[in-house]
Coordinates of C-alpha atoms and ligand atoms in Angstrom, one line a residue:
Chain A
X1 CA -15.3 -14.1 20.7
X2 CA -13.9 -11.2 22.6
X3 CA -16.7 -8.1 23.0
X4 CA -14.4 -5.5 24.3
X5 CA -14.7 -2.3 21.5
X6 CA -16.9 -2.3 18.5
X7 CA -17.9 -0.3 16.4
X8 CA -20.6 2.1 17.4
X9 CA -20.8 4.8 14.5
X10 CA -19.5 5.0 11.0
X11 CA -19.8 7.7 8.7
X12 CA -18.2 8.3 4.9
X13 CA -18.0 11.4 3.0
X14 CA -18.3 11.0 -1.9
X15 CA -15.0 10.0 -3.4
X16 CA -14.1 12.0 -5.6
X17 CA -11.7 14.0 -7.3
X18 CA -11.3 17.6 -7.2
X19 CA -13.2 18.9 -3.3
X20 CA -14.9 21.8 -3.5
X21 CA -14.1 21.8 -0.4
X22 CA -10.7 22.5 2.9
X23 CA -9.0 19.4 4.6
X24 CA -11.9 20.6 7.5
X25 CA -15.3 20.7 5.0
X26 CA -13.8 17.0 3.9
X27 CA -13.7 15.7 7.6
X28 CA -16.9 17.7 8.6
X29 CA -18.5 15.4 5.6
X30 CA -17.4 11.6 7.6
X31 CA -17.6 12.2 10.9
X32 CA -21.2 14.3 10.9
X33 CA -22.4 10.8 9.8
X34 CA -21.0 9.0 11.7
X35 CA -22.2 11.3 15.1
X36 CA -25.5 10.9 13.3
X37 CA -24.7 6.9 13.3
X38 CA -23.7 6.4 16.6
X39 CA -26.5 9.0 17.7
X40 CA -23.9 11.1 19.7
X41 CA -22.4 14.3 21.4
X42 CA -19.3 15.3 20.8
X43 CA -19.6 16.2 24.7
X44 CA -20.0 11.6 24.1
X45 CA -16.4 11.6 22.4
X46 CA -13.3 11.5 24.9
X47 CA -10.1 11.0 22.4
X48 CA -9.6 12.2 18.7
X49 CA -7.2 10.3 16.4
X50 CA -6.3 12.6 12.8
X51 CA -4.3 9.5 10.2
X52 CA -3.9 10.5 7.3
X53 CA -1.0 10.5 4.7
X54 CA 1.0 14.0 5.3
X55 CA 3.1 14.1 2.3
X56 CA -0.5 15.0 0.8
X57 CA -1.4 18.2 3.3
X58 CA -0.6 21.5 3.4
X59 CA -1.3 22.3 7.0
X60 CA 1.2 21.2 9.8
X61 CA 0.4 18.7 12.7
X62 CA -3.6 18.7 11.2
X63 CA -5.0 16.9 14.7
X64 CA -5.1 20.5 16.8
X65 CA -7.0 22.4 13.5
X66 CA -9.7 19.5 12.8
X67 CA -10.6 18.9 16.4
X68 CA -11.4 22.4 16.9
X69 CA -13.6 22.3 13.3
X70 CA -15.5 19.3 15.1
X71 CA -16.0 20.4 17.6
X72 CA -13.6 18.2 19.8
X73 CA -11.9 20.4 22.5
X74 CA -11.3 20.6 24.4
X75 CA -10.3 16.2 24.8
X76 CA -7.2 14.9 24.0
X77 CA -6.0 15.0 20.3
X78 CA -2.9 13.2 18.3
X79 CA -2.4 12.5 15.0
X80 CA -1.0 9.0 13.3
X81 CA 0.4 8.3 10.4
X82 CA 1.6 4.9 8.7
X83 CA 1.1 5.8 4.6
X84 CA -2.0 4.4 2.5
X85 CA -2.9 2.3 5.6
X86 CA -3.8 5.0 8.4
X87 CA -6.6 5.3 9.4
X88 CA -5.9 1.2 10.1
X89 CA -3.9 2.0 13.0
X90 CA -5.3 4.4 13.9
X91 CA -7.9 1.9 14.8
X92 CA -5.9 0.0 16.1
X93 CA -4.4 2.1 18.6
X94 CA -8.0 3.3 19.1
X95 CA -8.3 -0.1 20.3
X96 CA -5.8 0.2 23.0
X97 CA -6.4 3.2 24.2
X98 CA -10.2 1.8 25.5
X99 CA -9.0 -1.7 25.9
X100 CA -6.1 0.0 28.3
X101 CA -9.7 1.3 30.0
X102 CA -7.8 5.4 29.4
X103 CA -10.9 6.5 27.8
X104 CA -14.7 5.0 26.3
X105 CA -15.3 6.9 23.7
X106 CA -12.7 7.5 21.0
X107 CA -13.2 9.1 17.3
X108 CA -10.6 7.7 14.3
X109 CA -10.3 10.2 11.8
X110 CA -9.3 9.3 8.4
X111 CA -9.0 12.2 5.7
X112 CA -6.9 13.5 1.8
X113 CA -6.9 15.7 0.2
X114 CA -5.1 14.4 -2.5
X115 CA -5.4 17.4 -4.8
X116 CA -4.9 19.5 -2.2
X117 CA -1.0 20.1 -4.2
X118 CA -0.3 21.4 -7.4
X119 CA -0.1 17.3 -9.7
X120 CA 3.9 18.8 -10.1
X121 CA 4.2 18.9 -6.4
X122 CA 2.4 15.5 -6.5
X123 CA 5.2 14.5 -9.2
X124 CA 8.0 15.5 -6.7
X125 CA 7.4 13.8 -3.7
X126 CA 6.2 10.7 -5.9
X127 CA 10.0 10.7 -7.2
X128 CA 10.3 9.6 -3.1
X129 CA 7.1 7.6 -1.9
X130 CA 10.1 4.5 -1.0
X131 CA 13.8 4.9 0.4
X132 CA 15.3 7.8 -0.4
X133 CA 18.2 7.7 -0.2
X134 CA 19.2 4.1 -2.7
X135 CA 16.1 3.3 -4.3
X136 CA 14.1 7.0 -5.3
X137 CA 17.4 7.7 -7.3
X138 CA 17.2 5.1 -10.0
X139 CA 13.6 6.3 -11.0
X140 CA 10.7 4.5 -8.7
X141 CA 6.8 4.8 -8.4
X142 CA 4.9 2.7 -6.9
X143 CA 3.4 1.2 -9.2
X144 CA 6.9 0.4 -10.4
X145 CA 7.3 -1.8 -7.1
X146 CA 3.7 -3.8 -6.9
X147 CA 4.8 -4.6 -10.8
X148 CA 8.2 -6.3 -9.0
X149 CA 5.9 -7.9 -7.1
X150 CA 3.3 -9.2 -10.7
X151 CA 6.3 -10.0 -13.1
X152 CA 7.4 -12.4 -10.1
X153 CA 3.8 -13.5 -9.3
X154 CA 2.8 -14.3 -12.7
X155 CA 6.1 -15.9 -14.2
X156 CA 6.0 -18.6 -11.7
X157 CA 1.7 -19.1 -11.0
X158 CA 0.4 -18.4 -14.3
X159 CA -2.1 -15.4 -13.6
X160 CA -2.6 -13.8 -16.9
X161 CA -3.4 -10.6 -17.3
X162 CA -7.3 -11.7 -18.7
X163 CA -6.9 -12.8 -14.8
X164 CA -6.6 -8.8 -13.5
X165 CA -8.1 -8.0 -15.4
X166 CA -10.8 -9.8 -13.7
X167 CA -10.5 -8.0 -10.5
X168 CA -11.0 -4.8 -12.7
X169 CA -13.8 -5.9 -14.4
X170 CA -15.2 -6.9 -11.4
X171 CA -14.3 -4.1 -9.1
X172 CA -16.3 -1.6 -12.1
X173 CA -19.1 -3.4 -11.3
X174 CA -19.6 -3.1 -7.2
X175 CA -18.2 0.6 -8.0
X176 CA -21.7 1.3 -10.4
X177 CA -23.5 0.8 -7.8
X178 CA -22.2 2.7 -5.3
X179 CA -22.8 6.3 -5.3
X180 CA -20.1 7.5 -2.9
X181 CA -17.4 5.9 -5.4
X182 CA -14.8 7.9 -7.6
X183 CA -15.3 5.7 -10.4
X184 CA -18.9 5.0 -11.6
X185 CA -18.2 3.8 -14.8
X186 CA -18.8 0.3 -16.1
X187 CA -14.9 -1.8 -17.3
X188 CA -15.3 -3.3 -19.7
X189 CA -13.2 -6.4 -21.3
X190 CA -12.8 -3.7 -25.3
X191 CA -11.1 -1.6 -22.3
X192 CA -7.7 -3.6 -22.2
X193 CA -8.0 -4.6 -26.0
X194 CA -4.5 -3.1 -27.3
X195 CA -5.4 -2.9 -30.4
X196 CA -9.2 -0.6 -29.6
X197 CA -7.4 3.0 -30.3
X198 CA -10.4 4.0 -27.0
X199 CA -8.9 1.1 -25.0
X200 CA -9.3 2.6 -21.7
X201 CA -7.3 1.0 -19.7
X202 CA -5.0 0.0 -21.7
X203 CA -1.0 1.3 -21.8
X204 CA 1.6 -0.4 -19.1
X205 CA 2.6 2.2 -16.1
X206 CA 5.0 -0.3 -15.4
X207 CA 4.9 -3.7 -16.9
X208 CA 3.1 -5.9 -16.9
X209 CA 0.6 -3.6 -14.8
X210 CA -1.6 -0.9 -17.1
X211 CA -3.6 1.9 -16.3
X212 CA -6.3 -0.1 -15.3
X213 CA -4.6 -2.2 -13.4
X214 CA -4.3 1.1 -11.0
X215 CA -7.2 2.4 -8.6
X216 CA -8.3 5.7 -8.7
X217 CA -7.2 8.2 -6.7
X218 CA -9.6 10.8 -5.3
X219 CA -10.2 13.1 -2.4
X220 CA -12.2 11.7 1.2
X221 CA -13.0 10.7 4.8
X222 CA -13.8 8.3 6.9
X223 CA -14.6 8.1 10.1
X224 CA -15.0 5.3 12.9
X225 CA -16.3 6.5 16.5
X226 CA -14.8 3.1 18.7
X227 CA -16.6 2.9 22.6
X228 CA -15.6 -0.3 25.1
X229 CA -18.5 -2.6 25.8
X230 CA -20.7 -0.4 28.3
X231 CA -21.3 2.2 26.2
X232 CA -21.6 0.3 22.8
X233 CA -24.5 -1.4 24.7
X234 CA -25.5 2.2 25.6
X235 CA -24.9 4.0 22.2
X236 CA -26.3 1.2 19.7
X237 CA -29.1 -1.5 19.2
X238 CA -26.2 -2.6 16.2
X239 CA -21.9 -2.6 17.5
X240 CA -20.0 -3.9 15.4
X241 CA -16.6 -6.0 18.0
X242 CA -13.5 -5.4 16.7
X243 CA -12.6 -9.7 16.9
X244 CA -9.2 -9.8 15.8
X245 CA -6.2 -7.1 15.2
X246 CA -2.8 -7.9 13.3
X247 CA -0.5 -5.1 12.3
X248 CA 3.1 -5.8 10.9
X249 CA 6.0 -4.6 9.0
X250 CA 8.1 -5.2 6.2
X251 CA 11.5 -4.0 4.8
X252 CA 11.4 -0.5 2.7
X253 CA 14.2 -1.2 0.5
X254 CA 13.0 -4.5 -2.7
X255 CA 16.6 -5.8 -2.2
X256 CA 15.9 -6.8 2.4
X257 CA 12.5 -8.5 0.4
X258 CA 12.0 -12.5 0.5
X259 CA 10.5 -14.1 -2.3
X260 CA 8.5 -11.8 -5.0
X261 CA 6.1 -14.7 -6.5
X262 CA 5.5 -16.0 -3.3
X263 CA 3.5 -12.0 -2.6
X264 CA 3.4 -9.2 0.7
X265 CA 5.0 -10.8 3.4
X266 CA 3.3 -8.2 6.1
X267 CA -0.3 -8.8 5.8
X268 CA 0.0 -12.3 5.8
X269 CA 1.8 -11.2 9.5
X270 CA -0.9 -9.5 10.5
X271 CA -3.8 -12.5 9.6
X272 CA -2.2 -15.0 11.1
X273 CA -2.7 -12.6 14.6
X274 CA -5.7 -11.4 13.8
X275 CA -7.5 -15.3 13.3
X276 CA -5.2 -16.2 16.5
X277 CA -6.8 -13.3 17.9
X278 CA -10.0 -14.1 17.1
X279 CA -10.3 -17.7 16.9
X280 CA -11.6 -18.4 13.1
X281 CA -10.0 -19.5 10.4
X282 CA -10.0 -17.9 6.2
X283 CA -13.3 -20.2 5.9
X284 CA -15.4 -18.0 8.0
X285 CA -15.0 -14.8 6.8
X286 CA -17.7 -13.6 5.1
X287 CA -17.1 -10.6 3.1
X288 CA -13.7 -9.5 2.8
X289 CA -12.4 -5.7 1.7
X290 CA -9.0 -6.0 1.1
X291 CA -6.1 -3.4 -0.9
X292 CA -6.7 -3.6 -4.2
X293 CA -4.1 -0.9 -4.8
X294 CA -3.8 -2.5 -8.2
X295 CA -5.4 -5.2 -9.5
X296 CA -2.4 -7.9 -8.5
X297 CA -2.1 -6.4 -5.0
X298 CA -6.5 -8.7 -4.9
X299 CA -4.9 -11.3 -5.9
X300 CA -2.0 -11.8 -3.5
X301 CA -4.5 -10.8 -1.3
X302 CA -6.4 -13.3 -0.8
X303 CA -3.0 -15.9 -0.6
X304 CA -2.1 -13.6 2.4
X305 CA -6.1 -13.7 3.9
X306 CA -5.9 -17.8 3.1
X307 CA -8.3 -18.0 0.4
X308 CA -7.0 -19.4 -1.5
X309 CA -3.9 -22.2 -1.3
X310 CA -0.8 -19.8 -2.0
X311 CA -0.7 -20.0 -6.2
X312 CA -4.0 -20.7 -6.4
X313 CA -5.7 -16.8 -6.5
X314 CA -6.4 -16.5 -9.8
X315 CA -9.0 -19.9 -9.5
X316 CA -11.1 -17.5 -7.1
X317 CA -11.3 -14.9 -9.7
X318 CA -12.4 -17.7 -12.9
X319 CA -14.7 -19.3 -10.5
X320 CA -15.8 -15.6 -9.9
X321 CA -16.1 -16.5 -5.4
X322 CA -15.2 -13.3 -5.2
X323 CA -18.1 -11.8 -5.9
X324 CA -20.8 -10.8 -4.2
X325 CA -22.9 -14.0 -4.3
X326 CA -20.0 -15.7 -3.9
X327 CA -18.2 -18.3 -1.4
X328 CA -16.2 -15.1 -0.1
X329 CA -17.2 -11.1 -1.3
X330 CA -14.5 -8.8 -1.4
X331 CA -14.3 -5.7 -2.1
X332 CA -18.2 -6.0 -3.2
X333 CA -18.4 -1.4 -2.6
X334 CA -15.8 -1.3 -5.8
X335 CA -12.5 -1.2 -4.0
X336 CA -10.2 0.9 -4.2
X337 CA -9.8 0.5 -7.5
X338 CA -13.1 2.0 -8.2
X339 CA -14.9 3.4 -4.5
X340 CA -10.6 5.4 -4.9
X341 CA -7.8 5.6 -3.3
X342 CA -7.6 8.9 -0.6
X343 CA -4.4 7.2 1.0
X344 CA -5.6 8.1 4.9
X345 CA -9.0 7.6 4.3
X346 CA -9.4 3.8 2.8
X347 CA -8.5 2.0 6.1
X348 CA -12.1 3.8 7.0
X349 CA -13.9 3.5 4.5
X350 CA -13.2 -0.5 4.6
X351 CA -14.2 -0.7 8.3
X352 CA -17.1 1.7 7.1
X353 CA -18.7 -1.2 4.4
X354 CA -18.2 -4.3 6.5
X355 CA -20.2 -3.0 9.6
X356 CA -22.8 -1.5 7.4
X357 CA -22.6 -5.7 5.6
X358 CA -22.4 -7.1 8.7
X359 CA -25.4 -4.3 10.2
X360 CA -27.3 -6.5 7.5
X361 CA -27.0 -2.5 6.0
X362 CA -24.8 -2.3 3.0
X363 CA -28.3 -1.6 0.4
X364 CA -27.4 -2.3 -2.9
X365 CA -24.0 -3.8 -2.2
X366 CA -25.3 -6.1 1.4
X367 CA -24.0 -9.9 0.5
X368 CA -26.2 -12.8 1.2
X369 CA -27.2 -14.7 3.8
X370 CA -27.0 -12.8 7.2
X371 CA -23.3 -12.6 7.0
X372 CA -21.7 -12.3 10.8
X373 CA -17.4 -12.4 10.3
X374 CA -15.8 -9.4 8.8
X375 CA -12.6 -8.9 7.6
X376 CA -10.3 -5.5 6.4
X377 CA -7.2 -5.7 5.0
X378 CA -5.4 -2.4 4.4
X379 CA -2.0 -1.8 2.9
X380 CA 0.4 0.8 4.1
X381 CA 3.1 1.7 1.0
X382 CA 4.7 -1.9 -0.9
X383 CA 4.1 -3.5 2.3
X384 CA 6.1 -2.1 4.2
X385 CA 3.1 -2.3 6.5
X386 CA 0.5 -4.4 6.5
X387 CA -3.2 -4.5 8.7
X388 CA -5.6 -6.7 8.9
X389 CA -9.1 -5.8 11.6
X390 CA -11.8 -8.6 11.9
X391 CA -14.7 -7.5 12.8
X392 CA -18.2 -9.7 14.1
X393 CA -21.8 -9.0 15.6
Chain B
X1 CA 28.9 15.2 1.6
X2 CA 29.5 12.6 -0.8
X3 CA 26.5 11.2 -1.5
X4 CA 24.9 13.6 -4.0
X5 CA 26.7 12.0 -6.8
X6 CA 24.7 9.1 -6.1
X7 CA 22.0 7.7 -8.9
X8 CA 20.2 9.4 -11.7
X9 CA 19.0 11.9 -9.5
X10 CA 20.2 11.4 -5.4
X11 CA 17.6 13.3 -2.9
X12 CA 20.6 12.3 0.0
X13 CA 23.7 14.0 0.0
X14 CA 25.0 13.5 3.2
X15 CA 25.5 10.3 4.8
X16 CA 28.0 7.8 6.7
X17 CA 28.6 5.3 3.5
X18 CA 28.9 7.4 1.1
X19 CA 32.6 6.4 -0.2
X20 CA 30.5 3.7 -1.5
X21 CA 30.7 6.2 -4.3
X22 CA 33.8 6.5 -4.0
X23 CA 34.3 2.3 -4.4
X24 CA 31.8 2.3 -7.8
X25 CA 34.6 5.3 -9.5
X26 CA 36.9 2.4 -8.4
X27 CA 34.8 -0.5 -10.0
X28 CA 33.7 -2.1 -7.7
X29 CA 30.0 -2.4 -6.0
X30 CA 30.4 -3.2 -2.3
X31 CA 28.5 -3.5 0.9
X32 CA 28.8 -3.6 4.4
X33 CA 29.7 -6.3 6.6
X34 CA 29.4 -5.9 10.3
X35 CA 33.0 -6.2 11.9
X36 CA 32.0 -7.6 15.5
X37 CA 29.6 -10.4 14.0
X38 CA 29.9 -10.6 10.0
X39 CA 26.6 -9.4 9.9
X40 CA 26.9 -9.0 5.6
X41 CA 24.7 -5.7 4.2
X42 CA 23.4 -4.0 0.5
X43 CA 22.6 -1.4 0.2
X44 CA 25.2 -0.9 2.7
X45 CA 24.7 0.7 6.4
X46 CA 26.6 2.1 8.5
X47 CA 25.2 -0.4 12.4
X48 CA 24.3 -3.4 12.7
X49 CA 20.8 -4.1 13.4
X50 CA 22.5 -8.7 14.1
X51 CA 24.7 -6.8 17.5
X52 CA 24.6 -3.1 17.4
X53 CA 28.3 -2.7 16.0
X54 CA 29.3 0.0 14.3
X55 CA 32.7 -1.1 13.1
X56 CA 31.8 -2.3 10.1
X57 CA 33.7 -3.7 6.8
X58 CA 33.4 -3.1 2.9
X59 CA 32.8 -5.8 1.0
X60 CA 32.2 -6.3 -3.4
X61 CA 29.1 -7.7 -4.4
X62 CA 29.1 -11.4 -5.2
X63 CA 29.2 -11.5 -9.5
X64 CA 26.9 -14.5 -10.1
X65 CA 23.1 -13.9 -9.8
X66 CA 19.9 -14.7 -11.5
X67 CA 16.7 -12.3 -12.2
X68 CA 14.3 -12.7 -9.1
X69 CA 12.0 -9.8 -11.3
X70 CA 11.3 -6.3 -13.3
X71 CA 9.9 -4.0 -14.7
X72 CA 9.6 -1.9 -17.5
X73 CA 8.3 2.2 -16.0
X74 CA 6.2 4.6 -19.1
X75 CA 5.8 6.9 -16.4
X76 CA 9.1 8.7 -14.3
X77 CA 8.2 11.1 -11.4
X78 CA 10.1 14.5 -11.6
X79 CA 13.3 14.3 -13.5
X80 CA 13.5 11.0 -14.4
X81 CA 10.6 11.4 -17.8
X82 CA 13.8 11.8 -19.9
X83 CA 14.8 7.9 -19.5
X84 CA 11.7 6.5 -20.3
X85 CA 10.9 3.8 -20.6
X86 CA 13.6 2.3 -18.0
X87 CA 13.8 -1.2 -17.0
X88 CA 14.2 -2.4 -13.1
X89 CA 15.3 -5.2 -11.5
X90 CA 15.7 -7.6 -8.1
X91 CA 18.6 -9.7 -8.5
X92 CA 19.6 -11.9 -5.5
X93 CA 23.2 -13.5 -5.9
X94 CA 25.4 -16.5 -4.4
X95 CA 24.5 -16.2 -0.1
X96 CA 21.1 -14.9 -0.5
X97 CA 22.0 -11.3 -1.6
X98 CA 19.7 -9.2 -3.5
X99 CA 20.3 -5.6 -5.4
X100 CA 17.4 -3.6 -6.3
X101 CA 19.1 -2.1 -10.3
X102 CA 18.1 0.2 -12.3
X103 CA 18.6 -2.6 -16.3
X104 CA 21.6 -2.0 -18.4
X105 CA 20.1 -0.3 -21.3
X106 CA 21.9 -3.2 -23.5
X107 CA 19.2 -5.2 -22.0
X108 CA 16.2 -5.0 -25.0
X109 CA 12.6 -6.2 -23.1
X110 CA 12.5 -9.6 -24.9
X111 CA 16.4 -10.3 -23.9
X112 CA 14.5 -9.7 -19.9
X113 CA 13.2 -13.0 -18.0
X114 CA 12.3 -13.4 -14.5
X115 CA 15.9 -16.4 -13.5
X116 CA 18.3 -15.5 -16.0
X117 CA 22.0 -15.5 -15.1
X118 CA 22.9 -11.2 -14.7
X119 CA 25.5 -9.6 -13.0
X120 CA 26.3 -6.2 -11.2
X121 CA 28.5 -2.9 -12.3
X122 CA 28.6 0.6 -11.7
X123 CA 28.1 2.8 -14.3
X124 CA 28.8 6.6 -15.1
X125 CA 25.9 8.9 -16.7
X126 CA 27.0 11.4 -18.6
X127 CA 26.1 13.7 -15.9
X128 CA 28.9 12.8 -14.1
X129 CA 26.7 10.3 -11.0
X130 CA 27.7 7.5 -10.2
X131 CA 25.3 4.2 -9.6
X132 CA 25.0 0.4 -10.4
X133 CA 23.1 -1.2 -13.1
X134 CA 21.9 -5.0 -13.8
X135 CA 24.0 -6.6 -16.0
X136 CA 23.9 -9.8 -18.3
X137 CA 26.4 -12.7 -16.5
Ligands
ZN401 ZN1 27.4 -7.6 14.1

């Protein structure tokens, strides 16, 4: 296991609806926690990387503005985006900056204030979320794209609506015990019952997906501080090492996608790269965070990551194998479904969860057995960008 | 110019493949094929990613396909709300070419199945916009 680049500090804001502050103040919340966690000062930071999905930002070129507010001037700073996986991409780039010897310590700050724009502006942007030349003219939205995967996958593999509901119920189990989550309520079968007039989650959004199959929008920020081996050993008692990184891309247009019933290809390719680099197999992973922007995405992720054979992802949720006490605990912080999905902050938040798990500091969410290897699966767009990062103690 | 006529609502006015809309008016759903290496593209492209040529011909998409997947949208983005609910899907045609489009309103949800035989044809909306849709074979 290569111990070249470590996470020495992690931070995350509360994920909320309608954050009562500006983006710089939101960014500061995660930054303060990560800096206090690392026990360092801004003089120790050599560079910063800021990550978000720009369609929600009013501020043009936010990196410079946020770097100033965090006290990271005059160190170099810049901005990165791969939509929902922006901060995983930021960590990958920061890894390269450190591994190359260019910098010793780099801050990766992911943020999103989805409430920065009005719901009308948001609705207009949602219509441009895909290939604006060849697909948006049909009236596409994110749930419809994941629904295309769900429909093909369910038809071929016998995955049921009940299975999808059980993914949502699992995420809510942990959202309730994660004080940083935006959705803290329990979810029950009655919430998905179409005959129940009070069912909050039964209405179809893009069939076969229902309201309850979709993640919760949120405002939030995350911060990951990376360091080379020398600084990590000097600053940190419990460095968590990046041992594998994979990333891949996919055609934006659905017409150029391979077999929909097999799930997303980019995260699968990313996983292969990350496992090879880390020199481990899927069964070595003790705890994972996967990109459950929709319930179907979690099932597909089980297979992309090799936790279940192709077409058999449903077995993991049926056997409760991805619960905290199960064979491979997944999203025991509530995931995107309950913790929330502040786009640019999501990858960093997933990484924070895994780092806390490997340090044994995840509180009520802690997976038993002192996990030593954890994995983060973070997807941008509808599988447009796939990112898998593996961490070890 | 010309591409603003494509789809229920276009977000792109200018593209080198705008002639696609003229073909729709003629009743054809066309892709492009590279004159140098023969690579076929749908949706159409002005440039070949396989050999870097920018000399492309048009070809008509095959008519016999199968529905690979679909969804019924109950919510729509800004400017599409009046059409709800509407169905969109991916069809795969002979030779492996695929296309993404709405399904014809004639196809009721209970008549739609993954794997069913489908075809594709142009459609003209009442406001003059041109598109193409997946229809029953
Ligand atoms: Zn060519």
